[in-house]
Coordinates of C-alpha atoms and ligand atoms in Angstrom, one line a residue:
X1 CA -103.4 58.8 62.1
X2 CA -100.1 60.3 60.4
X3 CA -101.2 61.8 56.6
X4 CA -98.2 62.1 54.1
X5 CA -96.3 65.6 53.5
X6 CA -98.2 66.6 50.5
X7 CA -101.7 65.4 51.3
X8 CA -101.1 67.8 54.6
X9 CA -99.8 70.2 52.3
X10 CA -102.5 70.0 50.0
X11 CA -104.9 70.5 52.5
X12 CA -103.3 73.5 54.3
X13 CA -103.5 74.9 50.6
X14 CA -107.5 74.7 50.3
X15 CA -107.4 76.2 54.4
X16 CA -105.5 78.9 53.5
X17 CA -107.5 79.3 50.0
X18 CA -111.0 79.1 52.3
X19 CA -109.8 81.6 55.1
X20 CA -109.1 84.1 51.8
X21 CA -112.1 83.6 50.6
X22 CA -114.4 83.6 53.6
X23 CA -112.4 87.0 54.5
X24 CA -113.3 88.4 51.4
X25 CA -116.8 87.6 51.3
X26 CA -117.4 88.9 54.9
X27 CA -115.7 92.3 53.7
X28 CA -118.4 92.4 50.9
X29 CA -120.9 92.0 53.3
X30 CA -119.9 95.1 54.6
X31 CA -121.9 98.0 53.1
X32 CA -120.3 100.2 50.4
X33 CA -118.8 103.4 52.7
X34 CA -120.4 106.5 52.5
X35 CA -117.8 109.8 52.1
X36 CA -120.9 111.8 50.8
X37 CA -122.2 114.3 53.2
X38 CA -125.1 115.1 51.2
X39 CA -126.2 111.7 51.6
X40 CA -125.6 111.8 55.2
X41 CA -129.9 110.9 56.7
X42 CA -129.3 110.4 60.4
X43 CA -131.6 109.1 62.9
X44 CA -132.8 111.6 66.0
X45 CA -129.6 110.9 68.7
X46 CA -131.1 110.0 72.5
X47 CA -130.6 113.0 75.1
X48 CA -127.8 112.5 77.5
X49 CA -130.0 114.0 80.1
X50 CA -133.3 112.0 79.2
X51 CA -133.9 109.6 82.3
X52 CA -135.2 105.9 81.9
X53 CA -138.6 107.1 82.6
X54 CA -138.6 109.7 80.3
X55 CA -138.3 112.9 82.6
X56 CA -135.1 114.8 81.9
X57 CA -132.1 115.9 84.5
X58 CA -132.1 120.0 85.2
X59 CA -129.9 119.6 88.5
X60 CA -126.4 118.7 88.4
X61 CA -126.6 116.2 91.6
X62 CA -128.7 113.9 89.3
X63 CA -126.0 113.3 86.6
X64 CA -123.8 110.9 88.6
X65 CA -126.6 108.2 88.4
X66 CA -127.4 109.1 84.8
X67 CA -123.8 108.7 84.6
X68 CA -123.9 105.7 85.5
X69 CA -126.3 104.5 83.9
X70 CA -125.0 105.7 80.0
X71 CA -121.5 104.0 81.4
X72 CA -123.6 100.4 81.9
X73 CA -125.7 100.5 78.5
X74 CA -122.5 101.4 76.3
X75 CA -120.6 98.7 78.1
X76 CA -123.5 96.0 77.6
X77 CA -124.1 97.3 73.7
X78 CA -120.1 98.3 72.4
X79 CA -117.0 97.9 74.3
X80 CA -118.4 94.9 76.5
X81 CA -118.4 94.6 80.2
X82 CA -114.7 94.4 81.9
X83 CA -114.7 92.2 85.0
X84 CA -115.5 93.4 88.3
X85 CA -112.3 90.9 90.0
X86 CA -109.4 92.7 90.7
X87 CA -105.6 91.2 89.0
X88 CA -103.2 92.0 91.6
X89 CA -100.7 94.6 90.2
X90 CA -97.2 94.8 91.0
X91 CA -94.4 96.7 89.0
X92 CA -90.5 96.7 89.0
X93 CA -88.2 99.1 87.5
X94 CA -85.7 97.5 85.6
X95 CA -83.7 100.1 83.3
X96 CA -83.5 103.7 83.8
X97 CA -80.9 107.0 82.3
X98 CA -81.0 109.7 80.0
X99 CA -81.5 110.0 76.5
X100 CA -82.7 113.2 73.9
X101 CA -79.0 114.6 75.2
X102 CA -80.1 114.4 78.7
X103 CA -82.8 116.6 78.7
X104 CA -85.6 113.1 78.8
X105 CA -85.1 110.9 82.2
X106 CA -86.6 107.3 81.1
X107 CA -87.7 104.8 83.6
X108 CA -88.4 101.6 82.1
X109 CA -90.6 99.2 84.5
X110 CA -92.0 95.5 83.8
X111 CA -96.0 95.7 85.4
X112 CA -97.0 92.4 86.6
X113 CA -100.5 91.3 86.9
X114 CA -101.4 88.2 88.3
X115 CA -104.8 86.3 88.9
X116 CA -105.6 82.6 90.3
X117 CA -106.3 82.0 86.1
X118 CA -102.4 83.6 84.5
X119 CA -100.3 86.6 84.8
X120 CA -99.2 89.1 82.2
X121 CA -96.5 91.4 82.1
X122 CA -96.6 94.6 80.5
X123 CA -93.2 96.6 78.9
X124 CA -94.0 100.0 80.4
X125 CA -91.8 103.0 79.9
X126 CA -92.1 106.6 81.7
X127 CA -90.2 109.8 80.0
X128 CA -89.9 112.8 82.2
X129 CA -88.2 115.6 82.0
X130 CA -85.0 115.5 83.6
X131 CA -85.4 118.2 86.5
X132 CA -86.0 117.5 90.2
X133 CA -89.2 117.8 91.6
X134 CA -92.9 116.8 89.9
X135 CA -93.8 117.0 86.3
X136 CA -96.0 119.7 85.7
X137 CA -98.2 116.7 84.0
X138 CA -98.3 113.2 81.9
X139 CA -100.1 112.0 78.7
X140 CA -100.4 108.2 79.0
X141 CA -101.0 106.5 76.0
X142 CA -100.5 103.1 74.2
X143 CA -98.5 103.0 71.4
X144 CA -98.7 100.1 68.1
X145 CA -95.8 98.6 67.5
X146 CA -93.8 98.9 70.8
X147 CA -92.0 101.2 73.5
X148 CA -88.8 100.8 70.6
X149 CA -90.6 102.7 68.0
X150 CA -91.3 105.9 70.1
X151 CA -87.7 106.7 70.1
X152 CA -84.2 105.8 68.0
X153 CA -83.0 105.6 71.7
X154 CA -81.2 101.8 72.1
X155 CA -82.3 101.3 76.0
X156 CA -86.0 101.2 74.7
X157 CA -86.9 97.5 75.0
X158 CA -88.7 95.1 72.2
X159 CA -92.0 93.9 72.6
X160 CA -91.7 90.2 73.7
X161 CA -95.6 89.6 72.7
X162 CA -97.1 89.5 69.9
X163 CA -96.7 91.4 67.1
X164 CA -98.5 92.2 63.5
X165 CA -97.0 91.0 60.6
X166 CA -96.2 93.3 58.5
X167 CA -94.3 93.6 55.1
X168 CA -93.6 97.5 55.8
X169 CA -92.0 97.4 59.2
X170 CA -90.4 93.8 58.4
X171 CA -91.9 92.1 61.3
X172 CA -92.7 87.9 60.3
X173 CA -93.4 85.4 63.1
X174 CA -95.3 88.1 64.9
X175 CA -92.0 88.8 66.6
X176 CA -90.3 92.5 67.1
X177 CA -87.7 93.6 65.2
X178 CA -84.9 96.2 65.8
X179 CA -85.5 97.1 62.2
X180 CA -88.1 99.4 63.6
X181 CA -86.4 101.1 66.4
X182 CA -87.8 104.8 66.5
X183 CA -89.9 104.5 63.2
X184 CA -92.9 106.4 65.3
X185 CA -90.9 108.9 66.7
X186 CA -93.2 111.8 64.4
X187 CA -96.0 110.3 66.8
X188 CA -94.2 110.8 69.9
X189 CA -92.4 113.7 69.8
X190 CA -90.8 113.6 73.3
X191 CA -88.4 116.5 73.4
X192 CA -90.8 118.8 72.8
X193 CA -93.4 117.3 75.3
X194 CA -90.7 117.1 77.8
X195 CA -89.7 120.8 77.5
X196 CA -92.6 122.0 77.5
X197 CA -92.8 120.2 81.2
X198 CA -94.6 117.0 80.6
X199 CA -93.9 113.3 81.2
X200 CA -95.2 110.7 78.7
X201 CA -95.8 107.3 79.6
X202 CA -96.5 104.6 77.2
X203 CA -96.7 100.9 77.3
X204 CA -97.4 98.3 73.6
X205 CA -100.7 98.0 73.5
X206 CA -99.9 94.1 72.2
X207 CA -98.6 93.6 75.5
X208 CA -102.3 94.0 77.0
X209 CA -104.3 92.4 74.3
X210 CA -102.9 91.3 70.8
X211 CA -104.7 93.0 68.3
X212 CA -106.7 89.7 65.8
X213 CA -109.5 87.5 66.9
X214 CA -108.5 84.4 68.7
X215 CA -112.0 84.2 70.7
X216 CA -111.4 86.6 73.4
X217 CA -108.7 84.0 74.8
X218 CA -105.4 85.6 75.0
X219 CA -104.1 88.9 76.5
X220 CA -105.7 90.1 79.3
X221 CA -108.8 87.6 78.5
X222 CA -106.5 85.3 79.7
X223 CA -106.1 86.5 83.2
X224 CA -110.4 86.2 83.4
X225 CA -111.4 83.0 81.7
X226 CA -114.8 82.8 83.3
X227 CA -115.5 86.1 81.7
X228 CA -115.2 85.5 78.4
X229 CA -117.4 86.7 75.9
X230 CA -118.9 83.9 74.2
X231 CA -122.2 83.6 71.3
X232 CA -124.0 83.1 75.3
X233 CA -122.7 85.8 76.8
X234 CA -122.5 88.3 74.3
X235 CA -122.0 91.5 76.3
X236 CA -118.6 90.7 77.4
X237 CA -115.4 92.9 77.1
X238 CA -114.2 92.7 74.2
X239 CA -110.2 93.8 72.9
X240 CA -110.7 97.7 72.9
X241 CA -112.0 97.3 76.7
X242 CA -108.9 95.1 77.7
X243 CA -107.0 97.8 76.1
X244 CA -108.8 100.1 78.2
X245 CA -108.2 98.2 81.6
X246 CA -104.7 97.8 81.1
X247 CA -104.6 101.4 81.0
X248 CA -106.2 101.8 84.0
X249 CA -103.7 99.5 85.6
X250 CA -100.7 101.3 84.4
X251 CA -102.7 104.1 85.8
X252 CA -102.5 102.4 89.2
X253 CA -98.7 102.2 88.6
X254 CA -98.2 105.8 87.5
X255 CA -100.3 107.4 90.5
X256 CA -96.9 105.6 92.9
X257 CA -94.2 107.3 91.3
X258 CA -93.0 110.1 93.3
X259 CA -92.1 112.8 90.7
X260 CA -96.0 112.2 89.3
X261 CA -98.7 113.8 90.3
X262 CA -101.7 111.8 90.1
X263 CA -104.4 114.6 89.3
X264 CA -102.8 115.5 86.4
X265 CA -103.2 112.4 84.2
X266 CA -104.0 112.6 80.7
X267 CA -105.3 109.5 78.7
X268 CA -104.4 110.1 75.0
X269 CA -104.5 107.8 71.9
X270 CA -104.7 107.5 68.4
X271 CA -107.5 106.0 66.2
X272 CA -107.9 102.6 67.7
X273 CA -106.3 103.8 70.6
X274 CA -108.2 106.6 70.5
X275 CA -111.0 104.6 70.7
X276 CA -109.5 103.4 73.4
X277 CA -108.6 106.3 75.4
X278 CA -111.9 107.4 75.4
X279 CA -113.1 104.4 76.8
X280 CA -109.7 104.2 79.9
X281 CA -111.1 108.0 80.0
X282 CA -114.7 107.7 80.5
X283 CA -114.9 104.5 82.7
X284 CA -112.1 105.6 84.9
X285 CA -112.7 109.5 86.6
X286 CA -109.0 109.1 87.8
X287 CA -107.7 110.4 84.0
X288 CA -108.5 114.3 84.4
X289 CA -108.2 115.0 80.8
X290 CA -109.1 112.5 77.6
X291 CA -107.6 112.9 74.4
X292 CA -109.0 111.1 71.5
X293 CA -106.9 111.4 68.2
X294 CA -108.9 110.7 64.6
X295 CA -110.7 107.8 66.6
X296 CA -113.3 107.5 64.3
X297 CA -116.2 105.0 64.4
X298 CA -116.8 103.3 67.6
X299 CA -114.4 106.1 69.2
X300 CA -116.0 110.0 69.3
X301 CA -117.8 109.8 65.4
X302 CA -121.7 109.8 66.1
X303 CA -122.4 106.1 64.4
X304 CA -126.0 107.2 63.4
X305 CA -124.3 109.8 60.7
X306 CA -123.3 106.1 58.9
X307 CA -120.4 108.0 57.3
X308 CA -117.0 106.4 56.9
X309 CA -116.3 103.3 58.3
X310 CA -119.9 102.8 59.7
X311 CA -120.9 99.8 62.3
X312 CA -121.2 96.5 60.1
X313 CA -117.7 97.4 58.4
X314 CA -115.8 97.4 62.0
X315 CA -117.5 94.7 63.2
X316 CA -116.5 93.0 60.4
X317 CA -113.0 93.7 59.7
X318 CA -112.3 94.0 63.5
X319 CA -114.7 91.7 65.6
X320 CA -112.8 91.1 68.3
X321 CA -112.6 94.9 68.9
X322 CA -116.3 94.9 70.5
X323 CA -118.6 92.9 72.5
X324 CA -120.6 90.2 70.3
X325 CA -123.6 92.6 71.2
X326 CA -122.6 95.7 69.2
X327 CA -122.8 93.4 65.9
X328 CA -126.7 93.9 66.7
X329 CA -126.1 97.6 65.1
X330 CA -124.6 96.8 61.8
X331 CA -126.7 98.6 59.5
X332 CA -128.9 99.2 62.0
X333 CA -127.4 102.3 64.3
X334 CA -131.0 103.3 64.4
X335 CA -131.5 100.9 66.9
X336 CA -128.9 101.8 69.6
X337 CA -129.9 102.8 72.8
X338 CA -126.5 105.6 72.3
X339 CA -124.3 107.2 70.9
X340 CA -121.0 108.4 71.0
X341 CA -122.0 111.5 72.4
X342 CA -123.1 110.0 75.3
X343 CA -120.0 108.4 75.5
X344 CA -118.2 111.6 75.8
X345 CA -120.9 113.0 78.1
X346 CA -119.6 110.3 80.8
X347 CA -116.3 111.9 81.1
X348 CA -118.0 115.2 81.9
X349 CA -117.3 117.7 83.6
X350 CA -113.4 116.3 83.3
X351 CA -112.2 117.9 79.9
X352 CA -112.1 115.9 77.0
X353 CA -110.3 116.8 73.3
X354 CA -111.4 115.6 70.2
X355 CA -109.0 115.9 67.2
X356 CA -109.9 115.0 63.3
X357 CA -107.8 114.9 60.1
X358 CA -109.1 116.8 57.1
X359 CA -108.3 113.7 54.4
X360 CA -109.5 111.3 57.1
X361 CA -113.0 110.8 56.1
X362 CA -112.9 107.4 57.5
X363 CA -113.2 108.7 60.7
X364 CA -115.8 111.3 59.9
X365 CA -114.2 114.5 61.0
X366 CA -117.9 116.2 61.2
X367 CA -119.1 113.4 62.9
X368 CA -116.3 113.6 65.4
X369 CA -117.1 117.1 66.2
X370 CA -120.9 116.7 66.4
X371 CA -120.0 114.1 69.0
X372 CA -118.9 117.1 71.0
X373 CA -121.6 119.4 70.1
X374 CA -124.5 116.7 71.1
X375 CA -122.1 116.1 75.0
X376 CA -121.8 119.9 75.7
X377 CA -125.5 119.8 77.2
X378 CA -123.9 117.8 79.9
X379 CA -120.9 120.1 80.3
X380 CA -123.1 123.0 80.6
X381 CA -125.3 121.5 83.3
X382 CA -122.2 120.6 85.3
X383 CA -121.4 124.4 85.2
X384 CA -119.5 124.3 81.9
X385 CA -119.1 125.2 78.4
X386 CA -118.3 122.7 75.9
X387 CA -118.0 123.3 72.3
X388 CA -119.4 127.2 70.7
X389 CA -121.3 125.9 67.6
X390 CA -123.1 123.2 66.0
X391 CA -120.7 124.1 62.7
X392 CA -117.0 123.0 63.0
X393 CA -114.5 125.2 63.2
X394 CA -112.2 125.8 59.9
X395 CA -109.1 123.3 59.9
X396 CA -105.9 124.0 62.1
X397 CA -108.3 126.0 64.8
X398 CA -108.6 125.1 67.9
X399 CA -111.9 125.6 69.5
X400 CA -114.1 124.5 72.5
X401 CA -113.6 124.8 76.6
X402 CA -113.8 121.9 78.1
X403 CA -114.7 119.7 74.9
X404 CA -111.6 120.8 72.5
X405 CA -111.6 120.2 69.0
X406 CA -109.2 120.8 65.9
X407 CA -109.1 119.1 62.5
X408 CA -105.7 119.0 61.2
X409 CA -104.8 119.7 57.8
X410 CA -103.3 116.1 56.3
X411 CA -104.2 112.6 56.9
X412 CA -105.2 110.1 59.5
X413 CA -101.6 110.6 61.7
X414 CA -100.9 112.1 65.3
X415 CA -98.4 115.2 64.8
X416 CA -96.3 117.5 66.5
X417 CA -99.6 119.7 65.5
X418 CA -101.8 117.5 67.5
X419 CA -99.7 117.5 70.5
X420 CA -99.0 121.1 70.7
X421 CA -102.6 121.5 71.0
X422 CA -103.4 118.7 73.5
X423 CA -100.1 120.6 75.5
X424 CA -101.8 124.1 74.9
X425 CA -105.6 122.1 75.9
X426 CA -103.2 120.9 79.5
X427 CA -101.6 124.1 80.4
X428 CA -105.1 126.2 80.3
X429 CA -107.1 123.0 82.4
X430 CA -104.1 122.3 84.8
X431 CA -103.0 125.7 85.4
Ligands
GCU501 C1 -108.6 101.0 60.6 C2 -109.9 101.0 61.2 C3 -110.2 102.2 62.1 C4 -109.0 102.4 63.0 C5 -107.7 102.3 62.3 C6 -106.5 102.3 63.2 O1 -108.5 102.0 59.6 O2 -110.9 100.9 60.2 O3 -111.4 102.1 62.8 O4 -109.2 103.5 63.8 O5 -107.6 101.2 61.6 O6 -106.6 102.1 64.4 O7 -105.4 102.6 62.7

């Protein structure tokens, strides 16, 4: 049945005017944010080394399985569980030359991954420094609004997936523009990276998994239809874990380059990414150092501290980010079996940096750092030391051995700052 332009217009109208207001009211539902430290109550965290059957680990030959098992429950109850079916990767390289006045060697590959369900292809671009012989080490990270933002260079390619609409950068029809063309560049500051030895690799995280709810359908959902998370099967991989995975496989990509040595990885992202990066970094022992930037609630803040963004807010305004299961702990962190620490704890004893903004709040710098603090146990059975003192450090100092942390003076951003102490974190645990 055909229904006349204005009736359809009309009705599209009252959609619009419902999906407003249902958005809205869901956002209420969300609990007022707490920035108040003094009203800060929180709940008594589990013990990384506290077995199932309540006797706790003393020898370091036990943490593997406990390992293990922290790895399964924060899958099942957060992030979601990824599939255990391999995507066949493949890779081509299909631009390379020099840019930052020769001093930057770019490789720009197209990753392929393929199951019986779809494929995928993923924009992935490599920046080394342009000398012969191996790079002393690589950050690989994903970056938000394509490899054409990182850089004003004019090789870097658009984004052909989906991209956010957004009044600030100009993009409409979820489609790249070249209005954008190096407009991160204060996040990626490649020069410097590259003289001081380091390759960065980077790849859209839209490419992997566009960032809005569509049901855990598109992306690389789409490559594992039978695994989709679903009000049945609610401890699914949700978008952060797909993000994750895709870093793993560009991981897989990385490790065949020549001039890359594979031991000297570093997984590194920013808030959501950063959220991310701790999730590539814990699940997957091949990153040898994890770097988590201001990644805030559901990335290193302890949720039980209910400070900032909290549980119920990000499940709100970002369900697809989780499993269905995590929404179990809105208002009611109390009630999870972890915490971020334990999170962290799984990358142990591989070294892991935290980093907060002061005028981030959001992301609960404190609650960042205790993150750390409440992991170090586990560093310090493996033979370790982890972070000196239950008290944060005072802003723009770097503290901790193998748990790092600083809290930049500013706001919620990834600086030159940052990455001069991620470089500085590198040098001292890849000597
Ligand atoms: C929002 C969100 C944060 C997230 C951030 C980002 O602010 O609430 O959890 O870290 O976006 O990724 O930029």
């Amino acid at each position: 049945m055909s229904c006349p332009l204005h009736e359809r217009i009309i009705f599209l109208g009252f959609l619009t005017l419902f999906a407003a207001l249902s958005d809205s009211v869901a956002m209420c539902q969300a609990p007022k944010a707490n920035e108040d430290e003094s009203l800060v109550v929180m709940s008594p965290l589990p013990d990384p080394l506290l077995r199932v059957d309540g006797t706790r680990i003393t020898d370091a030959k036990d943490w593997p399985v406990q390992r293990a098992r922290w790895l399964q429950i924060i899958a099942e109850h957060e992030y979601g569980i990824a599939p255990t079916e391999k995507a066949a990767v493949t890779w081509e390289l299909v631009e390379q030359g020099l840019m930052n006045n020769d001093k930057t060697k770019r490789q720009q590959f197209v990753v392929h991954l393929k199951t019986d369900a779809a494929s995928l292809d993923i924009d992935f671009v490599l920046l080394t420094p342009n000398q012969p012989g191996k790079v002393r080490g690589t950050f690989l990270g994903l970056n938000f609004q394509g490899n054409h933002t990182i850089d004003s260079s004019p090789a870097l390619r658009l984004p052909k997936s989906w991209v956010a609409n957004d009044s600030k950068t100009g993009v409409t029809e979820n489609r790249a523009t070249e209005s954008i063309r190096g407009a991160q560049d204060r996040r990626w500051p490649i020069a410097e990276i590259n003289e001081r030895g380091y390759a960065v690799a980077t790849a859209y995280y839209g490419d992997i998994d566009p960032d809005f709810d569509d049901g855990f359908k598109n992306g690389v959902h789409s490559l594992f239809p039978l695994h989709r998370a679903s009000s049945e099967n609610r401890e699914r991989w949700g978008t952060i874990a797909g993000w994750a995975w895709g870093l793993s496989r560009l991981m897989d990509v990385l490790i065949q380059q020549p001039n890359i040595d594979p031991d000297k990885v570093a997984v590194i992202g920013h808030s959501r990414l950063g959220k991310t990066s701790l999730w590539a970094g814990a699940s997957d022992p091949r990153f040898s150092i994890v770097i988590a930037n201001n990644s805030g609630c559901g990335g290193a803040a302890l949720e039980r501290r209910n400070f900032g963004e909290a549980v119920a807010r990000i499940n709100t305004s970002f369900p697809h980010w989780f499993c269905p299961k995590f929404q179990d702990y809105n208002q009611n962190e109390s009630a999870m079996p972890f915490d971020q620490h334990t999170l962290l704890a799984c990358i142990a004893p591989r070294p892991v940096y935290i980093a907060s903004a002061t005028k981030d709040l959001w992301a609960d710098p404190k609650g960042e750092y205790l993150s750390g603090w409440y992991a170090s146990p586990v560093y310090q059975l493996l033979g370790y030391n982890g972070l000196p003192s239950e008290v944060p450090p005072a802003s723009d100092i770097s503290v901790g051995d193998r748990v790092g942390y600083h809290n930049r003076t500013g706001t919620h951003d990834i600086l030159s700052f940052d990455w001069q102490q991620y470089m500085n974190f590198a040098d001292r645990h890849w000597k």
